[in-house]
Coordinates of N, CA and C in Angstrom, one line a residue:
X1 N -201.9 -29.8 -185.1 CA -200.4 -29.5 -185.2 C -199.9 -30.4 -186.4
X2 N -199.1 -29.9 -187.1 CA -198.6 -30.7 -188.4 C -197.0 -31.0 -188.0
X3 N -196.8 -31.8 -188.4 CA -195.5 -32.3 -188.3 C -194.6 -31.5 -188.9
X4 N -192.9 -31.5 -189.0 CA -192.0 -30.8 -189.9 C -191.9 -31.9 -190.7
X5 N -191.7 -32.7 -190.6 CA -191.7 -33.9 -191.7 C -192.7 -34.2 -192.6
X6 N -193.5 -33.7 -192.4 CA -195.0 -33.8 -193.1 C -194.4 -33.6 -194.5
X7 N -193.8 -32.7 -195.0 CA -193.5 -32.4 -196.6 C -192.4 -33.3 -197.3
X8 N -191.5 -33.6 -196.4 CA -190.9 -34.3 -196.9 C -191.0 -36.0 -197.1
X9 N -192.1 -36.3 -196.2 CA -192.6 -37.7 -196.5 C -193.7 -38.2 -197.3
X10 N -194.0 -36.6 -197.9 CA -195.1 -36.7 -199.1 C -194.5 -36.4 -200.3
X11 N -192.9 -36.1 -200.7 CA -192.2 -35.9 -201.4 C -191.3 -36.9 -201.5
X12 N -191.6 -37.8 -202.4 CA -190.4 -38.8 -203.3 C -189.3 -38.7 -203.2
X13 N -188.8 -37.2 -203.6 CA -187.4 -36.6 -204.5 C -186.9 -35.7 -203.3
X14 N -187.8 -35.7 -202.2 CA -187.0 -35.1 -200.9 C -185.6 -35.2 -200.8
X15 N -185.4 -36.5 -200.3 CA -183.9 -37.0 -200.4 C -182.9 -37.4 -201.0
X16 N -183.3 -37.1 -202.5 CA -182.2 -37.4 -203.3 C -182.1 -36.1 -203.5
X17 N -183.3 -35.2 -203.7 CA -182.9 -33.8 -204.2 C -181.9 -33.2 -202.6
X18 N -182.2 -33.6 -201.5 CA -181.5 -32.8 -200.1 C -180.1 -33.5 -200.7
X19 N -179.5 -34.7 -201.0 CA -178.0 -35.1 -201.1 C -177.7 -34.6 -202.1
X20 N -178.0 -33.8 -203.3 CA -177.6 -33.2 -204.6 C -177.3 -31.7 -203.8
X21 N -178.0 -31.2 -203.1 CA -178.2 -30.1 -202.8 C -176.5 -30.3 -202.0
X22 N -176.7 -30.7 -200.9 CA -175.5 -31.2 -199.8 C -174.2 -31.3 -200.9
X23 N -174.4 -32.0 -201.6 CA -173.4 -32.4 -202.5 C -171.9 -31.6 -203.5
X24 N -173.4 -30.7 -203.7 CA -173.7 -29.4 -205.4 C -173.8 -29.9 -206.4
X25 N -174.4 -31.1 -206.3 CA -174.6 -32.0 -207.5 C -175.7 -31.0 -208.6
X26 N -175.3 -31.2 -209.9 CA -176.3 -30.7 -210.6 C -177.0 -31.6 -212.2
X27 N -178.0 -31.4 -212.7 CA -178.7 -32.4 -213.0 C -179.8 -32.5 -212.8
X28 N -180.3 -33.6 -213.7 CA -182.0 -33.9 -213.3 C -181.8 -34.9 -212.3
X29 N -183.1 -34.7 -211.3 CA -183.2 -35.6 -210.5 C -184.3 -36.4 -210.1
X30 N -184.2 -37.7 -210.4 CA -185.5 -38.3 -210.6 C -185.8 -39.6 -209.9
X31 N -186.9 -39.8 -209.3 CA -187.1 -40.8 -208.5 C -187.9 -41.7 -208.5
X32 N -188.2 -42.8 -209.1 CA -188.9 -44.1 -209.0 C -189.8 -44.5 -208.2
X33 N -191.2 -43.6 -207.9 CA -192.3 -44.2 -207.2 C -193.4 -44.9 -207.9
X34 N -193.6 -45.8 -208.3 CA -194.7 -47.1 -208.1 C -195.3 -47.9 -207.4
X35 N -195.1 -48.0 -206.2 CA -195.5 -49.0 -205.0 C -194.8 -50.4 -205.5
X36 N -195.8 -51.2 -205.6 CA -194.5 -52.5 -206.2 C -194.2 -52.7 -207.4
X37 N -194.5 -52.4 -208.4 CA -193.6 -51.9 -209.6 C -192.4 -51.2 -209.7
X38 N -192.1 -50.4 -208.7 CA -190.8 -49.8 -208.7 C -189.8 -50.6 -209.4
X39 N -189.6 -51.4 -208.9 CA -188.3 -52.6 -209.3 C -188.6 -52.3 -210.7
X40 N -189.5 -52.6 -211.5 CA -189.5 -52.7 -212.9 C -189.6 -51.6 -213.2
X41 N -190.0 -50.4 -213.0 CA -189.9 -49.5 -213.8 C -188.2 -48.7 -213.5
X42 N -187.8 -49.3 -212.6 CA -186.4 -48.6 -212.7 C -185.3 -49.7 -213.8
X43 N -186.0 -51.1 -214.1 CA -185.0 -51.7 -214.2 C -185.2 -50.8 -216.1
X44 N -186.8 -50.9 -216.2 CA -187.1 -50.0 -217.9 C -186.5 -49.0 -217.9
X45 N -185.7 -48.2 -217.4 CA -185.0 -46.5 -217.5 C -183.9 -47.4 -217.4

């Protein structure tokens, strides 16, 4: 049995793309995964 959460815990941009959605935000939507690098690659963007 698979979870319903299964997709969206393998997806990064899940929840910023679900609050744009909620929102009607429109735009690119982009999300910062590196494990522990994140911090720095968000601070380089």
């Amino acid at each position: 049995r698979v979870s319903p959460l299964l997709v969206p815990k393998m997806m990064a941009n899940a929840v910023s793309g679900e609050a744009s959605i909620w929102r009607g935000l429109k735009g690119p939507n982009y999300t910062t995964v590196s494990a522990c690098a994140s911090g720095a690659r968000a601070i380089c963007r």
